[in-house]
Protein backbone atom coordinates (compact mmCIF):
# COMPACT_ATOMS: atom_id res chain seq x y z
CA UNK A 1 0.00 0.00 0.00
CA UNK A 2 2.84 2.38 0.84
CA UNK A 3 4.46 1.91 -2.57
CA UNK A 4 1.12 2.56 -4.24
CA UNK A 5 0.66 5.70 -2.13
CA UNK A 6 4.13 6.94 -3.07
CA UNK A 7 3.40 6.25 -6.73
CA UNK A 8 0.16 8.21 -6.53
CA UNK A 9 1.86 11.11 -4.79
CA UNK A 10 4.67 11.11 -7.36
CA UNK A 11 2.13 11.23 -10.17
CA UNK A 12 0.17 14.02 -8.54
CA UNK A 13 3.35 16.02 -8.15
CA UNK A 14 4.63 15.37 -11.65
CA UNK A 15 1.33 16.30 -13.26
CA UNK A 16 1.54 19.72 -11.64
CA UNK A 17 5.10 20.47 -12.74
CA UNK A 18 5.90 23.22 -15.23
CA UNK A 19 8.18 22.08 -18.03
CA UNK A 20 9.54 23.61 -21.19
CA UNK A 21 8.58 22.00 -24.50
CA UNK A 22 11.65 23.41 -26.26
CA UNK A 23 14.67 25.33 -25.13
CA UNK A 24 17.59 27.50 -26.11
CA UNK A 25 20.76 25.97 -24.69
CA UNK A 26 22.03 27.94 -21.74
CA UNK A 27 19.14 30.40 -21.61
CA UNK A 28 19.02 31.80 -18.08
CA UNK A 29 15.83 31.12 -16.16
CA UNK A 30 15.33 33.07 -12.95
CA UNK A 31 11.98 31.56 -11.93
CA UNK A 32 9.76 28.63 -12.85
CA UNK A 33 7.29 31.18 -14.21
CA UNK A 34 9.84 31.99 -16.94
CA UNK A 35 9.39 28.50 -18.39
CA UNK A 36 6.55 27.75 -20.80
CA UNK A 37 3.87 25.47 -19.38
CA UNK A 38 4.04 21.85 -20.48
CA UNK A 39 0.87 19.76 -20.37
CA UNK A 40 0.20 16.05 -20.70
CA UNK A 41 -3.20 15.64 -22.36
CA UNK A 42 -5.11 12.43 -21.82
CA UNK A 43 -8.42 11.02 -22.98
CA UNK A 44 -9.16 9.50 -19.58
CA UNK A 45 -9.39 10.91 -16.09
CA UNK A 46 -5.98 11.16 -14.40
CA UNK A 47 -7.34 9.09 -11.52
CA UNK A 48 -8.15 6.29 -14.00
CA UNK A 49 -4.57 6.41 -15.28
CA UNK A 50 -3.43 5.25 -11.85
CA UNK A 51 -5.06 1.90 -12.53
CA UNK A 52 -3.29 1.41 -15.89
CA UNK A 53 0.42 0.57 -15.49
CA UNK A 54 1.16 1.02 -19.20
CA UNK A 55 -0.26 4.55 -19.22
CA UNK A 56 1.59 5.38 -16.02
CA UNK A 57 4.86 4.07 -17.47
CA UNK A 58 4.41 6.18 -20.60
CA UNK A 59 3.56 9.31 -18.60
CA UNK A 60 6.45 8.77 -16.21
CA UNK A 61 8.89 8.34 -19.13
CA UNK A 62 7.61 11.51 -20.78
CA UNK A 63 7.82 13.57 -17.59
CA UNK A 64 11.29 12.19 -16.85
CA UNK A 65 12.54 13.04 -20.34
CA UNK A 66 11.04 16.52 -20.26
CA UNK A 67 12.42 17.24 -16.78
CA UNK A 68 15.91 16.06 -17.68
CA UNK A 69 15.70 18.03 -20.91
CA UNK A 70 14.93 21.27 -19.10
CA UNK A 71 17.81 20.71 -16.68
CA UNK A 72 20.19 20.07 -19.59
CA UNK A 73 19.04 22.92 -21.84
CA UNK A 74 18.39 25.76 -19.42
CA UNK A 75 20.56 27.58 -16.91
CA UNK A 76 18.16 27.47 -13.97
CA UNK A 77 19.13 30.04 -11.35
CA UNK A 78 16.21 29.68 -8.96
CA UNK A 79 16.89 27.19 -6.13
CA UNK A 80 13.15 26.57 -5.64
CA UNK A 81 12.78 25.59 -9.30
CA UNK A 82 15.81 23.31 -9.15
CA UNK A 83 14.54 21.66 -5.96
CA UNK A 84 11.19 21.04 -7.61
CA UNK A 85 12.76 19.44 -10.68
CA UNK A 86 15.15 17.32 -8.61
CA UNK A 87 12.17 16.29 -6.49
CA UNK A 88 10.33 15.06 -9.59
CA UNK A 89 13.39 13.08 -10.69
CA UNK A 90 13.86 11.60 -7.21
CA UNK A 91 10.22 10.45 -7.14
CA UNK A 92 10.57 8.82 -10.54
CA UNK A 93 13.88 7.18 -9.59
CA UNK A 94 12.37 5.86 -6.36
CA UNK A 95 9.34 4.50 -8.20
CA UNK A 96 11.60 2.79 -10.76
CA UNK A 97 13.79 1.26 -8.05
CA UNK A 98 16.82 3.37 -8.98
CA UNK A 99 17.73 3.98 -5.35
CA UNK A 100 21.17 5.51 -5.96
CA UNK A 101 19.68 8.01 -8.42
CA UNK A 102 17.00 8.96 -5.87
CA UNK A 103 19.68 9.48 -3.21
CA UNK A 104 21.68 11.64 -5.63
CA UNK A 105 18.65 13.87 -6.26
CA UNK A 106 17.95 14.20 -2.51
CA UNK A 107 21.56 15.30 -2.03
CA UNK A 108 21.13 17.97 -4.71
CA UNK A 109 17.96 19.19 -2.99
CA UNK A 110 19.75 19.30 0.38
CA UNK A 111 22.59 21.32 -1.14
CA UNK A 112 20.07 23.92 -2.35
CA UNK A 113 17.97 24.00 0.82
CA UNK A 114 18.44 27.01 3.07
CA UNK A 115 16.16 25.78 5.87
CA UNK A 116 17.89 23.33 8.18
CA UNK A 117 14.70 21.43 9.02
CA UNK A 118 13.88 20.88 5.34
CA UNK A 119 17.47 19.87 4.63
CA UNK A 120 17.34 17.26 7.41
CA UNK A 121 13.91 15.95 6.37
CA UNK A 122 14.72 15.64 2.65
CA UNK A 123 14.65 11.98 1.62
CA UNK A 124 13.43 10.73 5.00
CA UNK A 125 10.37 8.94 3.64
CA UNK A 126 12.15 7.71 0.52
CA UNK A 127 15.19 6.33 2.33
CA UNK A 128 12.87 4.53 4.74
CA UNK A 129 11.00 3.09 1.76
CA UNK A 130 14.29 1.84 0.28
CA UNK A 131 15.14 0.11 3.58
CA UNK A 132 11.69 -1.49 3.63
CA UNK A 133 12.03 -2.77 0.06
CA UNK A 134 15.35 -4.37 0.93
CA UNK A 135 13.70 -6.22 3.83
CA UNK A 136 10.57 -7.59 2.18
CA UNK A 137 7.50 -7.05 0.07
CA UNK A 138 4.86 -4.38 0.74
CA UNK A 139 2.47 -5.61 3.40
CA UNK A 140 4.98 -8.06 4.91
CA UNK A 141 5.82 -7.64 8.58
CA UNK A 142 9.52 -7.38 7.68
CA UNK A 143 8.76 -4.58 5.21
CA UNK A 144 6.69 -2.60 7.70
CA UNK A 145 9.19 -3.13 10.52
CA UNK A 146 12.14 -2.08 8.33
CA UNK A 147 10.32 1.07 7.23
CA UNK A 148 9.46 1.99 10.79
CA UNK A 149 12.97 1.22 12.07
CA UNK A 150 14.68 3.26 9.34
CA UNK A 151 12.32 6.20 9.82
CA UNK A 152 12.66 6.11 13.61
CA UNK A 153 16.46 5.79 13.47
CA UNK A 154 16.83 8.74 11.15
CA UNK A 155 14.44 10.88 13.22
CA UNK A 156 16.37 10.05 16.39
CA UNK A 157 19.51 11.46 14.77
CA UNK A 158 17.85 14.82 14.11
CA UNK A 159 17.75 17.74 16.57
CA UNK A 160 14.13 17.84 17.78
CA UNK A 161 14.06 21.60 18.25
CA UNK A 162 14.96 22.02 14.56
CA UNK A 163 12.64 19.43 12.99
CA UNK A 164 9.72 19.37 15.44
CA UNK A 165 7.35 21.48 13.34
CA UNK A 166 8.20 19.63 10.13
CA UNK A 167 7.68 16.24 11.78
CA UNK A 168 4.38 17.23 13.33
CA UNK A 169 3.23 18.65 9.99
CA UNK A 170 4.24 15.46 8.17
CA UNK A 171 2.41 13.35 10.76
CA UNK A 172 -0.76 15.41 10.43
CA UNK A 173 -0.60 15.14 6.65
CA UNK A 174 -0.19 11.36 6.76
CA UNK A 175 -3.14 11.01 9.12
CA UNK A 176 -5.38 12.87 6.66
CA UNK A 177 -4.11 11.21 3.50
CA UNK A 178 -6.44 8.55 2.16
CA UNK A 179 -6.67 6.85 -1.19
CA UNK A 180 -9.84 8.78 -2.06
CA UNK A 181 -8.27 12.10 -1.07
CA UNK A 182 -5.28 11.43 -3.31
CA UNK A 183 -7.45 10.28 -6.22
CA UNK A 184 -9.52 13.43 -5.83
CA UNK A 185 -6.37 15.53 -5.89
CA UNK A 186 -5.20 13.93 -9.13
Coordinates of N, CA and C in Angstrom, one line a residue:
X1 N 0.8 -1.2 0.0 CA 0.0 0.0 0.0 C 0.9 1.3 0.0
X2 N 2.0 1.2 0.8 CA 2.8 2.4 0.8 C 3.5 2.7 -0.5
X3 N 3.9 1.7 -1.2 CA 4.5 1.9 -2.6 C 3.4 2.5 -3.5
X4 N 2.2 2.0 -3.4 CA 1.1 2.6 -4.2 C 0.9 4.0 -3.9
X5 N 0.9 4.3 -2.6 CA 0.7 5.7 -2.1 C 1.8 6.6 -2.7
X6 N 3.0 6.1 -2.6 CA 4.1 6.9 -3.1 C 4.0 7.2 -4.6
X7 N 3.6 6.1 -5.3 CA 3.4 6.3 -6.7 C 2.3 7.3 -7.1
X8 N 1.2 7.3 -6.3 CA 0.2 8.2 -6.5 C 0.6 9.6 -6.2
X9 N 1.4 9.8 -5.1 CA 1.9 11.1 -4.8 C 2.9 11.6 -5.8
X10 N 3.7 10.7 -6.3 CA 4.7 11.1 -7.4 C 3.9 11.6 -8.6
X11 N 2.9 10.8 -9.0 CA 2.1 11.2 -10.2 C 1.5 12.6 -10.0
X12 N 0.8 12.7 -8.8 CA 0.2 14.0 -8.5 C 1.2 15.2 -8.6
X13 N 2.3 15.0 -8.1 CA 3.4 16.0 -8.1 C 3.8 16.3 -9.6
X14 N 4.1 15.2 -10.3 CA 4.6 15.4 -11.6 C 3.6 16.0 -12.6
X15 N 2.3 15.7 -12.4 CA 1.3 16.3 -13.3 C 1.2 17.8 -13.1
X16 N 1.7 18.3 -11.9 CA 1.5 19.7 -11.6 C 2.8 20.5 -12.0
X17 N 3.8 19.8 -12.5 CA 5.1 20.5 -12.7 C 5.1 21.3 -14.0
X18 N 5.8 22.4 -14.0 CA 5.9 23.2 -15.2 C 7.2 22.8 -16.0
X19 N 7.0 22.5 -17.2 CA 8.2 22.1 -18.0 C 8.2 22.8 -19.3
X20 N 9.4 22.9 -19.9 CA 9.5 23.6 -21.2 C 9.5 22.6 -22.3
X21 N 8.7 22.9 -23.4 CA 8.6 22.0 -24.5 C 9.8 22.1 -25.4
X22 N 10.4 23.2 -25.5 CA 11.7 23.4 -26.3 C 12.5 24.4 -25.5
X23 N 13.8 24.5 -25.9 CA 14.7 25.3 -25.1 C 15.8 25.8 -26.0
X24 N 16.4 27.0 -25.5 CA 17.6 27.5 -26.1 C 18.7 27.2 -25.1
X25 N 19.7 26.4 -25.6 CA 20.8 26.0 -24.7 C 21.4 27.1 -23.9
X26 N 21.4 27.0 -22.6 CA 22.0 27.9 -21.7 C 21.2 29.2 -21.4
X27 N 20.0 29.2 -21.9 CA 19.1 30.4 -21.6 C 18.9 30.5 -20.1
X28 N 19.2 31.6 -19.5 CA 19.0 31.8 -18.1 C 17.5 31.9 -17.7
X29 N 17.2 31.1 -16.7 CA 15.8 31.1 -16.2 C 15.9 31.5 -14.7
X30 N 15.3 32.6 -14.3 CA 15.3 33.1 -13.0 C 14.2 32.5 -12.1
X31 N 13.1 32.1 -12.7 CA 12.0 31.6 -11.9 C 11.2 30.5 -12.8
X32 N 10.5 29.6 -12.1 CA 9.8 28.6 -12.8 C 8.7 29.3 -13.7
X33 N 8.3 30.5 -13.4 CA 7.3 31.2 -14.2 C 7.9 31.6 -15.5
X34 N 9.2 31.6 -15.7 CA 9.8 32.0 -16.9 C 9.8 30.8 -17.9
X35 N 9.5 29.7 -17.5 CA 9.4 28.5 -18.4 C 8.0 28.4 -19.0
X36 N 7.9 28.0 -20.2 CA 6.5 27.7 -20.8 C 5.9 26.6 -20.1
X37 N 4.6 26.6 -20.0 CA 3.9 25.5 -19.4 C 3.8 24.3 -20.3
X38 N 4.1 23.1 -19.7 CA 4.0 21.8 -20.5 C 2.9 21.1 -19.9
X39 N 2.0 20.5 -20.8 CA 0.9 19.8 -20.4 C 1.0 18.3 -20.9
X40 N 0.2 17.5 -20.3 CA 0.2 16.0 -20.7 C -1.3 15.6 -20.9
X41 N -1.8 15.9 -22.1 CA -3.2 15.6 -22.4 C -3.5 14.1 -22.3
X42 N -4.7 13.8 -21.9 CA -5.1 12.4 -21.8 C -6.6 12.4 -22.1
X43 N -7.0 11.2 -22.7 CA -8.4 11.0 -23.0 C -9.2 10.5 -21.8
X44 N -8.5 10.1 -20.8 CA -9.2 9.5 -19.6 C -8.8 10.4 -18.4
X45 N -9.6 10.2 -17.3 CA -9.4 10.9 -16.1 C -8.0 10.5 -15.5
X46 N -7.3 11.5 -15.0 CA -6.0 11.2 -14.4 C -6.1 10.1 -13.3
X47 N -7.2 10.1 -12.6 CA -7.3 9.1 -11.5 C -7.5 7.7 -12.1
X48 N -8.0 7.6 -13.3 CA -8.2 6.3 -14.0 C -6.8 5.8 -14.5
X49 N -5.9 6.8 -14.8 CA -4.6 6.4 -15.3 C -3.8 5.6 -14.2
X50 N -4.1 5.9 -12.9 CA -3.4 5.2 -11.9 C -3.7 3.7 -11.9
X51 N -4.7 3.3 -12.5 CA -5.1 1.9 -12.5 C -4.5 1.2 -13.8
X52 N -3.8 2.0 -14.6 CA -3.3 1.4 -15.9 C -1.8 1.6 -15.9
X53 N -1.0 0.5 -15.6 CA 0.4 0.6 -15.5 C 1.1 1.0 -16.8
X54 N 0.6 0.6 -17.9 CA 1.2 1.0 -19.2 C 1.1 2.5 -19.4
X55 N -0.1 3.1 -19.1 CA -0.3 4.6 -19.2 C 0.6 5.3 -18.2
X56 N 0.7 4.8 -17.0 CA 1.6 5.4 -16.0 C 3.1 5.3 -16.4
X57 N 3.5 4.2 -17.0 CA 4.9 4.1 -17.5 C 5.2 5.1 -18.6
X58 N 4.2 5.2 -19.5 CA 4.4 6.2 -20.6 C 4.5 7.6 -20.1
X59 N 3.6 8.0 -19.2 CA 3.6 9.3 -18.6 C 4.8 9.6 -17.8
X60 N 5.2 8.6 -17.0 CA 6.4 8.8 -16.2 C 7.7 9.0 -17.1
X61 N 7.8 8.2 -18.2 CA 8.9 8.3 -19.1 C 8.9 9.7 -19.8
X62 N 7.7 10.2 -20.1 CA 7.6 11.5 -20.8 C 8.0 12.6 -19.8
X63 N 7.5 12.6 -18.6 CA 7.8 13.6 -17.6 C 9.3 13.5 -17.3
X64 N 9.9 12.3 -17.1 CA 11.3 12.2 -16.8 C 12.1 12.8 -18.0
X65 N 11.8 12.5 -19.2 CA 12.5 13.0 -20.3 C 12.4 14.5 -20.4
X66 N 11.2 15.1 -20.2 CA 11.0 16.5 -20.3 C 11.8 17.2 -19.1
X67 N 11.7 16.6 -17.9 CA 12.4 17.2 -16.8 C 13.9 17.3 -17.0
X68 N 14.5 16.1 -17.4 CA 15.9 16.1 -17.7 C 16.3 17.0 -18.8
X69 N 15.4 17.1 -19.8 CA 15.7 18.0 -20.9 C 15.8 19.5 -20.5
X70 N 14.9 19.9 -19.6 CA 14.9 21.3 -19.1 C 16.2 21.5 -18.3
X71 N 16.6 20.6 -17.5 CA 17.8 20.7 -16.7 C 19.1 20.8 -17.6
X72 N 19.0 20.1 -18.7 CA 20.2 20.1 -19.6 C 20.2 21.3 -20.4
X73 N 19.1 21.8 -20.8 CA 19.0 22.9 -21.8 C 19.0 24.3 -21.2
X74 N 18.5 24.4 -20.0 CA 18.4 25.8 -19.4 C 19.4 26.0 -18.3
X75 N 19.7 27.2 -18.1 CA 20.6 27.6 -16.9 C 19.6 28.1 -15.8
X76 N 19.1 27.1 -15.0 CA 18.2 27.5 -14.0 C 18.9 28.1 -12.8
X77 N 18.5 29.3 -12.4 CA 19.1 30.0 -11.4 C 18.3 30.0 -10.1
X78 N 17.1 29.7 -10.1 CA 16.2 29.7 -9.0 C 16.3 28.4 -8.2
X79 N 16.8 28.4 -6.9 CA 16.9 27.2 -6.1 C 15.6 26.5 -6.0
X80 N 14.5 27.2 -5.8 CA 13.1 26.6 -5.6 C 12.8 25.8 -6.9
X81 N 13.1 26.3 -8.1 CA 12.8 25.6 -9.3 C 13.6 24.3 -9.4
X82 N 14.9 24.5 -9.1 CA 15.8 23.3 -9.2 C 15.4 22.2 -8.2
X83 N 15.0 22.6 -7.0 CA 14.5 21.7 -6.0 C 13.3 20.9 -6.5
X84 N 12.4 21.6 -7.1 CA 11.2 21.0 -7.6 C 11.5 20.0 -8.7
X85 N 12.4 20.4 -9.6 CA 12.8 19.4 -10.7 C 13.5 18.2 -10.1
X86 N 14.4 18.4 -9.2 CA 15.2 17.3 -8.6 C 14.2 16.4 -7.8
X87 N 13.2 17.1 -7.2 CA 12.2 16.3 -6.5 C 11.4 15.4 -7.4
X88 N 11.0 15.9 -8.6 CA 10.3 15.1 -9.6 C 11.2 13.9 -10.0
X89 N 12.5 14.2 -10.3 CA 13.4 13.1 -10.7 C 13.6 12.1 -9.6
X90 N 13.7 12.5 -8.3 CA 13.9 11.6 -7.2 C 12.6 10.7 -7.1
X91 N 11.4 11.3 -7.2 CA 10.2 10.4 -7.1 C 10.2 9.4 -8.2
X92 N 10.6 9.8 -9.4 CA 10.6 8.8 -10.5 C 11.6 7.7 -10.3
X93 N 12.8 8.2 -9.9 CA 13.9 7.2 -9.6 C 13.4 6.2 -8.5
X94 N 12.8 6.7 -7.5 CA 12.4 5.9 -6.4 C 11.3 4.9 -6.9
X95 N 10.4 5.4 -7.6 CA 9.3 4.5 -8.2 C 9.9 3.4 -9.1
X96 N 11.0 3.8 -9.8 CA 11.6 2.8 -10.8 C 12.6 1.9 -10.1
X97 N 12.8 2.1 -8.8 CA 13.8 1.3 -8.0 C 15.2 1.7 -8.3
X98 N 15.5 2.9 -8.8 CA 16.8 3.4 -9.0 C 17.2 4.2 -7.7
X99 N 17.5 3.4 -6.7 CA 17.7 4.0 -5.4 C 18.9 5.0 -5.3
X100 N 20.0 4.6 -6.0 CA 21.2 5.5 -6.0 C 20.8 6.8 -6.7
X101 N 20.1 6.8 -7.7 CA 19.7 8.0 -8.4 C 18.8 8.9 -7.5
X102 N 17.9 8.2 -6.8 CA 17.0 9.0 -5.9 C 17.8 9.6 -4.8
X103 N 18.8 8.9 -4.2 CA 19.7 9.5 -3.2 C 20.5 10.7 -3.8
X104 N 20.9 10.5 -5.0 CA 21.7 11.6 -5.6 C 20.8 12.9 -5.7
X105 N 19.6 12.7 -6.1 CA 18.7 13.9 -6.3 C 18.4 14.5 -4.9
X106 N 18.2 13.7 -3.9 CA 18.0 14.2 -2.5 C 19.2 15.0 -2.1
X107 N 20.3 14.6 -2.4 CA 21.6 15.3 -2.0 C 21.6 16.7 -2.7
X108 N 21.2 16.7 -4.0 CA 21.1 18.0 -4.7 C 20.1 18.9 -4.1
X109 N 19.0 18.4 -3.7 CA 18.0 19.2 -3.0 C 18.5 19.7 -1.7
X110 N 19.2 18.9 -0.9 CA 19.7 19.3 0.4 C 20.8 20.4 0.2
X111 N 21.6 20.3 -0.9 CA 22.6 21.3 -1.1 C 22.0 22.7 -1.4
X112 N 20.8 22.7 -2.0 CA 20.1 23.9 -2.3 C 19.2 24.5 -1.2
X113 N 18.9 23.6 -0.2 CA 18.0 24.0 0.8 C 18.6 25.0 1.8
X114 N 17.9 26.1 2.1 CA 18.4 27.0 3.1 C 17.8 26.8 4.5
X115 N 16.8 26.0 4.6 CA 16.2 25.8 5.9 C 16.7 24.5 6.4
X116 N 17.3 24.5 7.6 CA 17.9 23.3 8.2 C 16.9 22.2 8.4
X117 N 15.7 22.5 8.8 CA 14.7 21.4 9.0 C 14.4 20.7 7.7
X118 N 14.2 21.5 6.6 CA 13.9 20.9 5.3 C 15.1 20.1 4.8
X119 N 16.3 20.6 5.1 CA 17.5 19.9 4.6 C 17.6 18.5 5.3
X120 N 17.3 18.5 6.6 CA 17.3 17.3 7.4 C 16.2 16.3 7.0
X121 N 15.1 16.8 6.7 CA 13.9 16.0 6.4 C 13.9 15.4 4.9
X122 N 14.7 16.1 4.1 CA 14.7 15.6 2.7 C 15.2 14.2 2.5
X123 N 14.3 13.4 1.9 CA 14.7 12.0 1.6 C 14.3 11.0 2.8
X124 N 13.7 11.6 3.8 CA 13.4 10.7 5.0 C 12.5 9.6 4.6
X125 N 11.4 9.9 4.0 CA 10.4 8.9 3.6 C 10.9 8.0 2.6
X126 N 11.6 8.5 1.6 CA 12.1 7.7 0.5 C 13.2 6.8 1.0
X127 N 14.1 7.2 1.8 CA 15.2 6.3 2.3 C 14.6 5.2 3.2
X128 N 13.6 5.5 3.9 CA 12.9 4.5 4.7 C 12.2 3.5 3.8
X129 N 11.6 4.0 2.7 CA 11.0 3.1 1.8 C 12.0 2.2 1.1
X130 N 13.2 2.7 0.8 CA 14.3 1.8 0.3 C 14.7 0.7 1.3
X131 N 14.8 1.1 2.6 CA 15.1 0.1 3.6 C 14.1 -1.0 3.7
X132 N 12.8 -0.5 3.6 CA 11.7 -1.5 3.6 C 11.7 -2.4 2.4
X133 N 12.0 -1.9 1.3 CA 12.0 -2.8 0.1 C 13.1 -3.8 0.2
X134 N 14.2 -3.4 0.8 CA 15.4 -4.4 0.9 C 15.0 -5.5 1.9
X135 N 14.0 -5.3 2.8 CA 13.7 -6.2 3.8 C 12.6 -7.1 3.5
X136 N 11.7 -6.8 2.5 CA 10.6 -7.6 2.2 C 9.7 -6.9 1.2
X137 N 8.5 -7.5 1.0 CA 7.5 -7.1 0.1 C 6.5 -6.2 0.8
X138 N 5.9 -5.2 0.1 CA 4.9 -4.4 0.7 C 3.8 -5.2 1.4
X139 N 3.5 -4.9 2.6 CA 2.5 -5.6 3.4 C 3.1 -6.7 4.3
X140 N 4.3 -7.1 4.0 CA 5.0 -8.1 4.9 C 5.3 -7.4 6.2
X141 N 5.4 -8.2 7.3 CA 5.8 -7.6 8.6 C 7.2 -7.1 8.5
X142 N 8.1 -7.8 7.8 CA 9.5 -7.4 7.7 C 9.6 -6.0 7.0
X143 N 8.8 -5.8 6.0 CA 8.8 -4.6 5.2 C 8.3 -3.4 6.1
X144 N 7.2 -3.6 6.8 CA 6.7 -2.6 7.7 C 7.6 -2.3 8.8
X145 N 8.3 -3.3 9.4 CA 9.2 -3.1 10.5 C 10.4 -2.4 10.0
X146 N 10.9 -2.7 8.9 CA 12.1 -2.1 8.3 C 11.9 -0.6 8.0
X147 N 10.7 -0.3 7.5 CA 10.3 1.1 7.2 C 10.3 1.9 8.5
X148 N 9.6 1.3 9.5 CA 9.5 2.0 10.8 C 10.8 2.2 11.5
X149 N 11.7 1.1 11.4 CA 13.0 1.2 12.1 C 13.9 2.3 11.4
X150 N 13.9 2.3 10.1 CA 14.7 3.3 9.3 C 14.2 4.7 9.6
X151 N 12.9 4.9 9.6 CA 12.3 6.2 9.8 C 12.6 6.7 11.2
X152 N 12.4 5.8 12.2 CA 12.7 6.1 13.6 C 14.1 6.4 13.9
X153 N 15.0 5.6 13.3 CA 16.5 5.8 13.5 C 16.9 7.1 12.9
X154 N 16.4 7.5 11.8 CA 16.8 8.7 11.1 C 16.3 9.9 11.9
X155 N 15.0 9.8 12.4 CA 14.4 10.9 13.2 C 15.2 11.1 14.5
X156 N 15.6 10.0 15.1 CA 16.4 10.0 16.4 C 17.7 10.8 16.2
X157 N 18.2 10.8 15.0 CA 19.5 11.5 14.8 C 19.3 13.0 14.5
X158 N 18.1 13.4 14.4 CA 17.8 14.8 14.1 C 17.6 15.6 15.4
X159 N 18.0 16.9 15.4 CA 17.7 17.7 16.6 C 16.3 18.1 16.6
X160 N 15.6 17.7 17.7 CA 14.1 17.8 17.8 C 13.7 19.3 17.7
X161 N 14.5 20.2 18.3 CA 14.1 21.6 18.2 C 14.1 22.2 16.8
X162 N 14.9 21.6 15.9 CA 15.0 22.0 14.6 C 13.9 21.4 13.7
X163 N 13.6 20.1 13.9 CA 12.6 19.4 13.0 C 11.2 19.2 13.6
X164 N 11.0 19.6 14.8 CA 9.7 19.4 15.4 C 8.5 19.8 14.6
X165 N 8.5 21.0 14.1 CA 7.3 21.5 13.3 C 7.2 20.7 12.1
X166 N 8.3 20.4 11.4 CA 8.2 19.6 10.1 C 7.7 18.2 10.4
X167 N 8.1 17.6 11.5 CA 7.7 16.2 11.8 C 6.2 16.2 12.1
X168 N 5.8 17.2 13.0 CA 4.4 17.2 13.3 C 3.5 17.5 12.1
X169 N 4.0 18.4 11.2 CA 3.2 18.6 10.0 C 3.1 17.4 9.1
X170 N 4.2 16.7 9.0 CA 4.2 15.5 8.2 C 3.3 14.4 8.8
X171 N 3.3 14.3 10.1 CA 2.4 13.3 10.8 C 1.0 13.7 10.5
X172 N 0.6 15.0 10.7 CA -0.8 15.4 10.4 C -1.2 15.1 9.0
X173 N -0.3 15.4 8.1 CA -0.6 15.1 6.6 C -0.8 13.7 6.4
X174 N 0.0 12.8 7.0 CA -0.2 11.4 6.8 C -1.5 10.9 7.4
X175 N -1.9 11.4 8.5 CA -3.1 11.0 9.1 C -4.4 11.4 8.3
X176 N -4.3 12.4 7.5 CA -5.4 12.9 6.7 C -5.4 12.2 5.3
X177 N -4.3 11.7 4.9 CA -4.1 11.2 3.5 C -4.8 9.8 3.4
X178 N -5.8 9.8 2.5 CA -6.4 8.6 2.2 C -6.4 8.3 0.7
X179 N -6.7 7.1 0.2 CA -6.7 6.8 -1.2 C -7.6 7.8 -1.9
X180 N -8.8 7.9 -1.4 CA -9.8 8.8 -2.1 C -9.4 10.2 -2.1
X181 N -8.8 10.7 -1.1 CA -8.3 12.1 -1.1 C -7.2 12.3 -2.2
X182 N -6.3 11.3 -2.3 CA -5.3 11.4 -3.3 C -5.9 11.3 -4.7
X183 N -6.8 10.4 -4.9 CA -7.4 10.3 -6.2 C -8.2 11.6 -6.6
X184 N -8.8 12.2 -5.6 CA -9.5 13.4 -5.8 C -8.6 14.6 -6.2
X185 N -7.4 14.5 -5.6 CA -6.4 15.5 -5.9 C -5.9 15.4 -7.3
X186 N -5.7 14.2 -7.8 CA -5.2 13.9 -9.1 C -6.3 14.3 -10.1

